[in-house]
PDB file of C-alpha atoms and ligand atoms in Angstrom:
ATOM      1  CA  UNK A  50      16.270   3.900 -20.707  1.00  0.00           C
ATOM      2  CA  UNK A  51      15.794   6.966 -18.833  1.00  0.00           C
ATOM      3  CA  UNK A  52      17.378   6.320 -14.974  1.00  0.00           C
ATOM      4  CA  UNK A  53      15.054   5.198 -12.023  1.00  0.00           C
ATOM      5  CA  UNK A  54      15.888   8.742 -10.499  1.00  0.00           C
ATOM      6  CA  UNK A  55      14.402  10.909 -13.200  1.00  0.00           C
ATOM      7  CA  UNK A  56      11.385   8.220 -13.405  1.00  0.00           C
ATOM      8  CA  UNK A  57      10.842   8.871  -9.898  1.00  0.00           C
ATOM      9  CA  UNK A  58      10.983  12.767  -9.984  1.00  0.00           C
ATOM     10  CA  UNK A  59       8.560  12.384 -13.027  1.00  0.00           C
ATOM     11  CA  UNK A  60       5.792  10.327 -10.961  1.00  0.00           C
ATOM     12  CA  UNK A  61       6.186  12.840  -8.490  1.00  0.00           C
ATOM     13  CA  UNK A  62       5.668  15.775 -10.619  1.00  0.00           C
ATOM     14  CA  UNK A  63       3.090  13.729 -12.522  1.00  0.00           C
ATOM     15  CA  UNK A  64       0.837  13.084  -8.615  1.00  0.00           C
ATOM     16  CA  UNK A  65       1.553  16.837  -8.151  1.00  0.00           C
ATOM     17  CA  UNK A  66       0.058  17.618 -11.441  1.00  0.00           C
ATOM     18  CA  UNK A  67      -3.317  15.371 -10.799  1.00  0.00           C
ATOM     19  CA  UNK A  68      -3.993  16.773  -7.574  1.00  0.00           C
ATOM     20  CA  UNK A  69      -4.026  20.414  -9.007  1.00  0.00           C
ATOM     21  CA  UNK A  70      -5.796  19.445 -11.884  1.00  0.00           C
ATOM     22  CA  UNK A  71      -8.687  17.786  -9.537  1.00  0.00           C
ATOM     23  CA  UNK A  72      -8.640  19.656  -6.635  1.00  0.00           C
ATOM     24  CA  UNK A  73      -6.509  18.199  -4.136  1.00  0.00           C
ATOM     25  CA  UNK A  74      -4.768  19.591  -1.518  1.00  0.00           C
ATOM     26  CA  UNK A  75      -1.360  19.829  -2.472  1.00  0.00           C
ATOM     27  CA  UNK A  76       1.095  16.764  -0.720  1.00  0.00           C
ATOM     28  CA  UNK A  77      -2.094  15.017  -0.007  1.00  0.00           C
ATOM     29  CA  UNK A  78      -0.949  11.889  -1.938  1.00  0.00           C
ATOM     30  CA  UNK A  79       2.285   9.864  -0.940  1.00  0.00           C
ATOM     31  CA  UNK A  80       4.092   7.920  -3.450  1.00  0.00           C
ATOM     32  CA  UNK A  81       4.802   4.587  -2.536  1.00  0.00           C
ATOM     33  CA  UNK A  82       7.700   2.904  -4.398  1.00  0.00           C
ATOM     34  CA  UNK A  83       6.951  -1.115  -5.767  1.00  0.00           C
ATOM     35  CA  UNK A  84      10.067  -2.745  -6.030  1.00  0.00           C
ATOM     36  CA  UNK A  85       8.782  -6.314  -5.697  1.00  0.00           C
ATOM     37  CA  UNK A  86      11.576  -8.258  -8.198  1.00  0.00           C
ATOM     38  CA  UNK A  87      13.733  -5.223  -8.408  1.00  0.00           C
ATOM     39  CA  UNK A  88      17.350  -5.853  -7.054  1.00  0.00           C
ATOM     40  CA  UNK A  89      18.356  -3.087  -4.108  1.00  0.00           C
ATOM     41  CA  UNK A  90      20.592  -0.795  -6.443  1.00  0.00           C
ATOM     42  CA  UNK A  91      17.946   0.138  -7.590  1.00  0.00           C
ATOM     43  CA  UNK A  92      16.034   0.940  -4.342  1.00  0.00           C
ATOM     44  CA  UNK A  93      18.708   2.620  -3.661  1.00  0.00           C
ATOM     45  CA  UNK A  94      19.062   4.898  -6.873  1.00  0.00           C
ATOM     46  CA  UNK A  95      15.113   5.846  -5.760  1.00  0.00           C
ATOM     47  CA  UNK A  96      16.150   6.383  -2.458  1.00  0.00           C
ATOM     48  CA  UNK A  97      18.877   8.940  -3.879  1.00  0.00           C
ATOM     49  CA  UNK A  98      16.015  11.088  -5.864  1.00  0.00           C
ATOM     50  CA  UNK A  99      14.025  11.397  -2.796  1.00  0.00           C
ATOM     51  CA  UNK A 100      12.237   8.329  -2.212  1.00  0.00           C
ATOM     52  CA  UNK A 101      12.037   7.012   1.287  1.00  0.00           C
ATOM     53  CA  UNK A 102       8.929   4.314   1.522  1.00  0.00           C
ATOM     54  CA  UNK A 103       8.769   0.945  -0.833  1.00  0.00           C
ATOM     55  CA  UNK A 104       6.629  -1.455  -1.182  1.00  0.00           C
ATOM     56  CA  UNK A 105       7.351  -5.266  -1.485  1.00  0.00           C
ATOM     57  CA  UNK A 106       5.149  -8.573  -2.136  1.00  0.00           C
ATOM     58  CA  UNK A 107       7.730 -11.575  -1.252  1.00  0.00           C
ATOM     59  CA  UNK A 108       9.167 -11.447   2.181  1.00  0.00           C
ATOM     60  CA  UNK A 109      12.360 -13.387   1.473  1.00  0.00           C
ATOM     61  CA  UNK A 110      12.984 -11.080  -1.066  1.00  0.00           C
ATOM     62  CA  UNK A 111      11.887  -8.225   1.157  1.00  0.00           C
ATOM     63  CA  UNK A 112      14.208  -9.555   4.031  1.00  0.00           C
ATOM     64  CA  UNK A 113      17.344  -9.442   1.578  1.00  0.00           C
ATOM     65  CA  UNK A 114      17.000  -6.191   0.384  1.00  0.00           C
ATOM     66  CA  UNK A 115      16.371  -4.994   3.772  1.00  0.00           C
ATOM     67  CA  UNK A 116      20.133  -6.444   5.251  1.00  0.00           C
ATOM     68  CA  UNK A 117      21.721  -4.877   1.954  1.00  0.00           C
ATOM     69  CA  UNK A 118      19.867  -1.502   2.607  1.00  0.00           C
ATOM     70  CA  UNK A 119      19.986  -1.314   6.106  1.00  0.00           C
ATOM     71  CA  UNK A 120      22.457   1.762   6.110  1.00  0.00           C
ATOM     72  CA  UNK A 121      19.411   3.500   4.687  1.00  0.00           C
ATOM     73  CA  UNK A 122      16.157   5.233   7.005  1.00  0.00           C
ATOM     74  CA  UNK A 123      13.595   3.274   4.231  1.00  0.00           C
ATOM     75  CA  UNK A 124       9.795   3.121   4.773  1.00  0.00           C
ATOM     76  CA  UNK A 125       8.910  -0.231   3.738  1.00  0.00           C
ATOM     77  CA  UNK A 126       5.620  -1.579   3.387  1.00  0.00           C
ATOM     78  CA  UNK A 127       4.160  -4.985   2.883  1.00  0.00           C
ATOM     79  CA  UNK A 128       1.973  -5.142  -0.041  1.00  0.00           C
ATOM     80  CA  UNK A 129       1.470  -9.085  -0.749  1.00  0.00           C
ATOM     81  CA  UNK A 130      -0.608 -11.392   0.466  1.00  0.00           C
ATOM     82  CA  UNK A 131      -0.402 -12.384   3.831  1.00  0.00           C
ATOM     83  CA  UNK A 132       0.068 -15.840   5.019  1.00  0.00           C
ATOM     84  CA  UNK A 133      -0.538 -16.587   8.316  1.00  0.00           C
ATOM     85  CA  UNK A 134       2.782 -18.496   8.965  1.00  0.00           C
ATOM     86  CA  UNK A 135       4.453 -15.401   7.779  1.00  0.00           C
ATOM     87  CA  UNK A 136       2.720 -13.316   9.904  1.00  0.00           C
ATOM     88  CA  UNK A 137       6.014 -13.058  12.305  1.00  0.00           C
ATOM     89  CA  UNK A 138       8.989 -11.774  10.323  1.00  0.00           C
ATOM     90  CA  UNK A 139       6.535  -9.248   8.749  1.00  0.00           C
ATOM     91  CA  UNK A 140       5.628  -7.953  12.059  1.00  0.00           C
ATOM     92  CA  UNK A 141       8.833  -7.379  13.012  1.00  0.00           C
ATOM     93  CA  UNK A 142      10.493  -5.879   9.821  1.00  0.00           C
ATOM     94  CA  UNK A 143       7.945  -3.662   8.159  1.00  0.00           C
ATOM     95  CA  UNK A 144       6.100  -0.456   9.466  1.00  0.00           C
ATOM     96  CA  UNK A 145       3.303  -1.188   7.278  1.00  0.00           C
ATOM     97  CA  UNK A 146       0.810  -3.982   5.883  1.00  0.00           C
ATOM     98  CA  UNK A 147      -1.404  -3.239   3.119  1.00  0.00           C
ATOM     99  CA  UNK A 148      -3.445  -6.471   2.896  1.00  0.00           C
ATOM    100  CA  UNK A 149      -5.073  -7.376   5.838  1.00  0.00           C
ATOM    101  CA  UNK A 150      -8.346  -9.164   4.804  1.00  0.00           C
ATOM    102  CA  UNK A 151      -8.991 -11.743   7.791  1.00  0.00           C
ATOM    103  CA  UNK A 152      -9.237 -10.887  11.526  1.00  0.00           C
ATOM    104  CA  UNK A 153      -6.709 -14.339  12.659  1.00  0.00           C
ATOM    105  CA  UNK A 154      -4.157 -12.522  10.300  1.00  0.00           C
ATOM    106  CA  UNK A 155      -4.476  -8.930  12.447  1.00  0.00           C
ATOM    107  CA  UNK A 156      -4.088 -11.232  15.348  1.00  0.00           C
ATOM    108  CA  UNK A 157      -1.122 -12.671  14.822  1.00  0.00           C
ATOM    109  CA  UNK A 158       0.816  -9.585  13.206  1.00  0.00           C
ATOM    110  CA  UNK A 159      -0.922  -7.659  16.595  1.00  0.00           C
ATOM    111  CA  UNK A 160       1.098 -10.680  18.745  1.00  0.00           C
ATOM    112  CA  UNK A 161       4.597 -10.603  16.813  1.00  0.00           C
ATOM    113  CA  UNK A 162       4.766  -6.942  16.856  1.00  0.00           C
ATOM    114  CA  UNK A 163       8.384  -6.652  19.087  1.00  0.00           C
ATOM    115  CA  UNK A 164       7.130  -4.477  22.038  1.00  0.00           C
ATOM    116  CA  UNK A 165       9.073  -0.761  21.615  1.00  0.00           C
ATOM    117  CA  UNK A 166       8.603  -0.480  17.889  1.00  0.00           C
ATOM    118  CA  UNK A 167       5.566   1.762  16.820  1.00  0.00           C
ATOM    119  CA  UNK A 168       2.250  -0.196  15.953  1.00  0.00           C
ATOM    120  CA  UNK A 169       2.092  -1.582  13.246  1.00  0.00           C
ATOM    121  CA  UNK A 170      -0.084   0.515  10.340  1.00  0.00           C
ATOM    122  CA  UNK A 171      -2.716  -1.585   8.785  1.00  0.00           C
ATOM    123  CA  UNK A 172      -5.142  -1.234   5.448  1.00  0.00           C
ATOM    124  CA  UNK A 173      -7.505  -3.662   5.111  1.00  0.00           C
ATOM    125  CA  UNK A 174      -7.876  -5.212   1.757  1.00  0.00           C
ATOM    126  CA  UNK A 175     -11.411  -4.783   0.356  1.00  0.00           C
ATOM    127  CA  UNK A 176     -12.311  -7.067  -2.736  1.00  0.00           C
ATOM    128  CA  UNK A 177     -14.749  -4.888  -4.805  1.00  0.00           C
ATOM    129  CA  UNK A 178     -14.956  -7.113  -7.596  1.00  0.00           C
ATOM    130  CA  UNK A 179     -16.755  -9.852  -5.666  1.00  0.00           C
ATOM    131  CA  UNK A 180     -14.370 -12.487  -7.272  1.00  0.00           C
ATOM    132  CA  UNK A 181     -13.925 -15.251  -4.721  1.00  0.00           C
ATOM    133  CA  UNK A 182     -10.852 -15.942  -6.121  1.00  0.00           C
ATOM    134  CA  UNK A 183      -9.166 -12.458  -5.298  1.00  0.00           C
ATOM    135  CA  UNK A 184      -8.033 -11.608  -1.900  1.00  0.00           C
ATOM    136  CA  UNK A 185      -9.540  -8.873   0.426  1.00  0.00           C
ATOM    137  CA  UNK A 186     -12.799  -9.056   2.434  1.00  0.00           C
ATOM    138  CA  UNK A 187     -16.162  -8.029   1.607  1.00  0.00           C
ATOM    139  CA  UNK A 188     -16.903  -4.165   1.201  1.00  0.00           C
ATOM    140  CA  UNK A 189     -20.272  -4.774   4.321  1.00  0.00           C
ATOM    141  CA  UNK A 190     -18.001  -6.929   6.244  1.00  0.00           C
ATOM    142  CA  UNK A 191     -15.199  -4.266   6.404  1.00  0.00           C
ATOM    143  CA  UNK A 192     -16.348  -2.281   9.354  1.00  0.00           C
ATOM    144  CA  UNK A 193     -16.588  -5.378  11.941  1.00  0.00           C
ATOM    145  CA  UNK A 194     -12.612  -6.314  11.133  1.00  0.00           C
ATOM    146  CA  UNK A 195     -12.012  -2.503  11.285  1.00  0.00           C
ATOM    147  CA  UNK A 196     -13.431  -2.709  14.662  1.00  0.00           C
ATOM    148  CA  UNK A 197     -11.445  -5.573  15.577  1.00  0.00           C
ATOM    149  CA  UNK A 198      -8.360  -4.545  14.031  1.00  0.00           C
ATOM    150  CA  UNK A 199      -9.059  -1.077  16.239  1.00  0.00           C
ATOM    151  CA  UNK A 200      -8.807  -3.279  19.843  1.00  0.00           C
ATOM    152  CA  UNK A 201      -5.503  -4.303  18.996  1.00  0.00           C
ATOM    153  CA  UNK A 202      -2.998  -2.742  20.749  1.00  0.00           C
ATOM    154  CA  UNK A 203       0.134  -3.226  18.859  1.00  0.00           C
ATOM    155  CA  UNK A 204      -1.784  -2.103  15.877  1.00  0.00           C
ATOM    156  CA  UNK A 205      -2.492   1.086  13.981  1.00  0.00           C
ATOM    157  CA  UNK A 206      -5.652   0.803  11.670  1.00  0.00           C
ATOM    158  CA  UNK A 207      -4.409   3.157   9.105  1.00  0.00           C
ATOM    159  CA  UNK A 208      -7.392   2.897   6.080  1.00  0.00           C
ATOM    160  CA  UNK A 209      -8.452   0.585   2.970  1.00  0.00           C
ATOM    161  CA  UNK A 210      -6.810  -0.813   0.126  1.00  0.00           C
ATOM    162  CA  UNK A 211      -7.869  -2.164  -3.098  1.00  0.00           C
ATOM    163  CA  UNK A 212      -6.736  -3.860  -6.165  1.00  0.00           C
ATOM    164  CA  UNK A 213      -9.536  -2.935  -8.438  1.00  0.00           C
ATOM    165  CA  UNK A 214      -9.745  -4.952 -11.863  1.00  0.00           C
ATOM    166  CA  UNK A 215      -7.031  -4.023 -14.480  1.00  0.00           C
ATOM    167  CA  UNK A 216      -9.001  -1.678 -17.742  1.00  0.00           C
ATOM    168  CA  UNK A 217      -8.356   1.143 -19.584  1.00  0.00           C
ATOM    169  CA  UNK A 218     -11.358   2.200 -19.027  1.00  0.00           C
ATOM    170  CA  UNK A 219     -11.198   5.523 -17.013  1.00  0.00           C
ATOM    171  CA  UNK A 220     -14.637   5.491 -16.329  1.00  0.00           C
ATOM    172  CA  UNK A 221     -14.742   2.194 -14.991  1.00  0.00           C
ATOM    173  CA  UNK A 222     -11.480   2.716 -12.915  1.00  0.00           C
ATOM    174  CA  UNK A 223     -12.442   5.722 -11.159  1.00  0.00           C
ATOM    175  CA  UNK A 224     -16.113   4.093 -10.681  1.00  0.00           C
ATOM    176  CA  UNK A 225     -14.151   1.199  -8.453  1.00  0.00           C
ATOM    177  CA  UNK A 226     -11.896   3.954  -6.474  1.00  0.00           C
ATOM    178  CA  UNK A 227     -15.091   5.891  -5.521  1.00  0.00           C
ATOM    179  CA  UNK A 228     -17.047   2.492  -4.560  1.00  0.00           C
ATOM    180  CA  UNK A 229     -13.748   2.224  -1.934  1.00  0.00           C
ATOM    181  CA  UNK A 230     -14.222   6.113  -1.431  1.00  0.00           C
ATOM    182  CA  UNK A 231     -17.649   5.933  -0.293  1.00  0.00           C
ATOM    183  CA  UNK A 232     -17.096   2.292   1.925  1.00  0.00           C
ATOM    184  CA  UNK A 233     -13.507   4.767   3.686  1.00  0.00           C
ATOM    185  CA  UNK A 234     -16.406   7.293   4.510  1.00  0.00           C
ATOM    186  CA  UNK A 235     -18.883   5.276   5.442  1.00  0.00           C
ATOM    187  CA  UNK A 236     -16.475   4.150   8.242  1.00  0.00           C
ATOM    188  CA  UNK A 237     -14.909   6.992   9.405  1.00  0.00           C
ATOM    189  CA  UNK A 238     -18.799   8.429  10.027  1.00  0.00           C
ATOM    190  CA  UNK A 239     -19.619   5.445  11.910  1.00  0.00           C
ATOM    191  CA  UNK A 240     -16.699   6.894  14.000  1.00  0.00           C
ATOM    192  CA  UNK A 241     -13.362   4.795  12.675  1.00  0.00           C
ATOM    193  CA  UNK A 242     -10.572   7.331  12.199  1.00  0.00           C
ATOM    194  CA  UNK A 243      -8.697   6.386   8.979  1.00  0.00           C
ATOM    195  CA  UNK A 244      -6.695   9.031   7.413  1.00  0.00           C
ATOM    196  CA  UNK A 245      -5.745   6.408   4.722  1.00  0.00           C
ATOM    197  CA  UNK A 246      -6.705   5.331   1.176  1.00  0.00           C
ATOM    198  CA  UNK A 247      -3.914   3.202  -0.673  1.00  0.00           C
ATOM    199  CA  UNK A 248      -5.526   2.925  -4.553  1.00  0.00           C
ATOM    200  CA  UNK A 249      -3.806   3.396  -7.723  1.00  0.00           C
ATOM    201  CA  UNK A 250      -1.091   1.578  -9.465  1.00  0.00           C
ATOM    202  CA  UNK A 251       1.234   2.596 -13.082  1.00  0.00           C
ATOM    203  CA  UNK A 252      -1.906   2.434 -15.045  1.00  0.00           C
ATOM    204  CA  UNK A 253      -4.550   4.049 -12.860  1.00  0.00           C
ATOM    205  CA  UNK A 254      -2.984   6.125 -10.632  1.00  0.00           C
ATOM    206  CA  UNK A 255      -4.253   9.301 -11.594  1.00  0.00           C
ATOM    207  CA  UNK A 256      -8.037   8.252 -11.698  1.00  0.00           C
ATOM    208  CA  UNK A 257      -7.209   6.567  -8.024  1.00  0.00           C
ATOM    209  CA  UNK A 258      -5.839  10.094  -7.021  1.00  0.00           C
ATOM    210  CA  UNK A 259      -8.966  12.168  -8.876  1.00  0.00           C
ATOM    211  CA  UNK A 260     -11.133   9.782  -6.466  1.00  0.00           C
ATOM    212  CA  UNK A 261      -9.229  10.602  -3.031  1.00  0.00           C
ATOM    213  CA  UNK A 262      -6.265   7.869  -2.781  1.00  0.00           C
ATOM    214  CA  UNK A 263      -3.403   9.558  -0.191  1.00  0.00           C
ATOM    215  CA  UNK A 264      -1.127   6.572  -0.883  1.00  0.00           C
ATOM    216  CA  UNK A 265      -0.503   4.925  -4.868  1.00  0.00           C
ATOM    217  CA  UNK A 266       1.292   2.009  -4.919  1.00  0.00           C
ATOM    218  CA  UNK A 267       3.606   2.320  -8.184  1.00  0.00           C
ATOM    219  CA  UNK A 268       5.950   0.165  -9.467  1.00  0.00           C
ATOM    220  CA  UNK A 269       6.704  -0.620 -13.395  1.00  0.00           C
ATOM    221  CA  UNK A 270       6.701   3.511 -14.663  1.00  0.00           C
ATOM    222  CA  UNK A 271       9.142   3.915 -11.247  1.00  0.00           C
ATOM    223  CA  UNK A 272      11.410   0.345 -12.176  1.00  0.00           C
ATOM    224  CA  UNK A 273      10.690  -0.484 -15.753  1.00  0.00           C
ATOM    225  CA  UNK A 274       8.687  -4.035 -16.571  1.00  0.00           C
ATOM    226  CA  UNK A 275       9.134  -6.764 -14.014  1.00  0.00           C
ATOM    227  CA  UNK A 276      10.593  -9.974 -15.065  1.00  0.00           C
ATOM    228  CA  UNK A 277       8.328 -12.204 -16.139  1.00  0.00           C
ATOM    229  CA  UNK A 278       8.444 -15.239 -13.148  1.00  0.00           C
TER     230      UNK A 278
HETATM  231  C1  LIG B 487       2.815  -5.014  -8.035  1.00  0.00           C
HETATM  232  C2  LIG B 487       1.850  -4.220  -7.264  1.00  0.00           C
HETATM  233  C3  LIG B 487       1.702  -2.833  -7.486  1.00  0.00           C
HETATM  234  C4  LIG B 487       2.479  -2.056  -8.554  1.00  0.00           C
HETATM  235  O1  LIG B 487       2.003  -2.360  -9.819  1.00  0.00           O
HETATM  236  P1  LIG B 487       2.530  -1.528 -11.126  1.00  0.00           P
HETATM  237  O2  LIG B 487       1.461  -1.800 -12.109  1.00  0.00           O
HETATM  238  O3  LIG B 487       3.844  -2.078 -11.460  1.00  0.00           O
HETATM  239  O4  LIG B 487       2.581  -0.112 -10.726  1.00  0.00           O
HETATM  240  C5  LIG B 487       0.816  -2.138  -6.684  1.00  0.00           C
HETATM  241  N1  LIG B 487       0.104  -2.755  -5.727  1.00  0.00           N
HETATM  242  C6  LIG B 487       0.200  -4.080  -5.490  1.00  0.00           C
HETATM  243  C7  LIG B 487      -0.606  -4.695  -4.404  1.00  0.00           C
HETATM  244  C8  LIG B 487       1.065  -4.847  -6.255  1.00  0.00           C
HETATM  245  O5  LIG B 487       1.137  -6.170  -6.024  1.00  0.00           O
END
């Protein structure tokens, strides 16, 4: 298998790539590491071809890998679902949360931030499927929580994320990344200042980056296949 550190300088030169080839600005997208299920080493074999922010969905997990890697300066950004009695420990470990769908949520991260550390950077998830039983909030009820989110002090209201529907479809994929495209401009004309649009995983990162992501979240063509739970 070829080593994490050549995977990683091949998603890089891949992003680079895409943005030329659809008229990006070059460095305009950030690669965000997944290494949800991965064990540190290899965090840390990223970390030694350049990579400096990772994402994670299990906060025990997360809080491990932190104490082994905490000789490191890593970016790490929470990714996973949010639960409210987790709210705490995230708020106090990370420097980013992607998945901030309800305003009690934004609340309680806004409380446990410690006071000195930077706020906190928030997306707010946006479910463009419509499936109830996905998380994220409704794309016309996005700019009231962005509001919300904005009054917060210890909080930094960053942009939107999505988890569009998995297809090979290229067509269809980019179709979902422009729907959360159009909802991040819609916004930031109604005066909202997001610089931020995390969309795009292995499989559809270059369609997310064709339709304006700055941050893809990619995790199995950085790692290899994740264990199967
Ligand atoms: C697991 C995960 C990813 C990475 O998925 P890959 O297909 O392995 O790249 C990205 N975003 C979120 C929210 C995830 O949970």
């Amino acid at each position: 298998m070829t080593p994490i550190s050549e995977r990683v300088q091949a998603i890089m030169a891949d992003i680079r790539r895409v943005e030329l080839a659809t008229g990006r600005t070059q460095n305009s997208v950030q690669l965000l590491a997944v290494s949800k299920t991965q064990p540190a080493a290899s965090i840390r074999a990223a970390w030694l071809a350049g990579q400096r922010a990772f994402g994670e969905n299990y906060l025990q997990e997360a809080l491990d890998k932190m104490a082994a890697l905490s000789d490191l300066p890593l970016e790490w950004h929470f990714i996973g679902p949010v639960q409210s009695n987790k709210t705490r420990p995230i708020a106090e470990h990370f420097d980013w949360v992607h998945g901030v769908d309800r305003l009690k949520i934004a609340q309680r991260l806004n409380d446990a931030r410690p006071p000195g550390q930077p706020p906190l950077n928030i997306c707010i998830e946006v479910n463009l499927s419509g499936e109830s039983s996905k998380g994220g909030i409704p794309p016309a009820q996005a700019y009231p929580l962005a509001q919300a989110v904005m009054a917060l002090p210890n909080l930094h209201l960053r942009g939107l994320m999505a988890i569009p529907a998995v297809s090979d479809d290229v067509a269809l994929q980019r179709r979902q990344f422009r729907m959360l495209h159009d909802l991040f401009d819609e916004l930031r004309s109604r005066g909202l200042p997001l610089d931020t649009l995390s969309m795009g995983m292995s499989g559809d990162f270059a369609a997310a980056i064709a339709e304006g992501a700055t941050i893809v979240r990619i995790g199995s063509a950085i790692f290899g296949p994740r264990p199967t739970k």
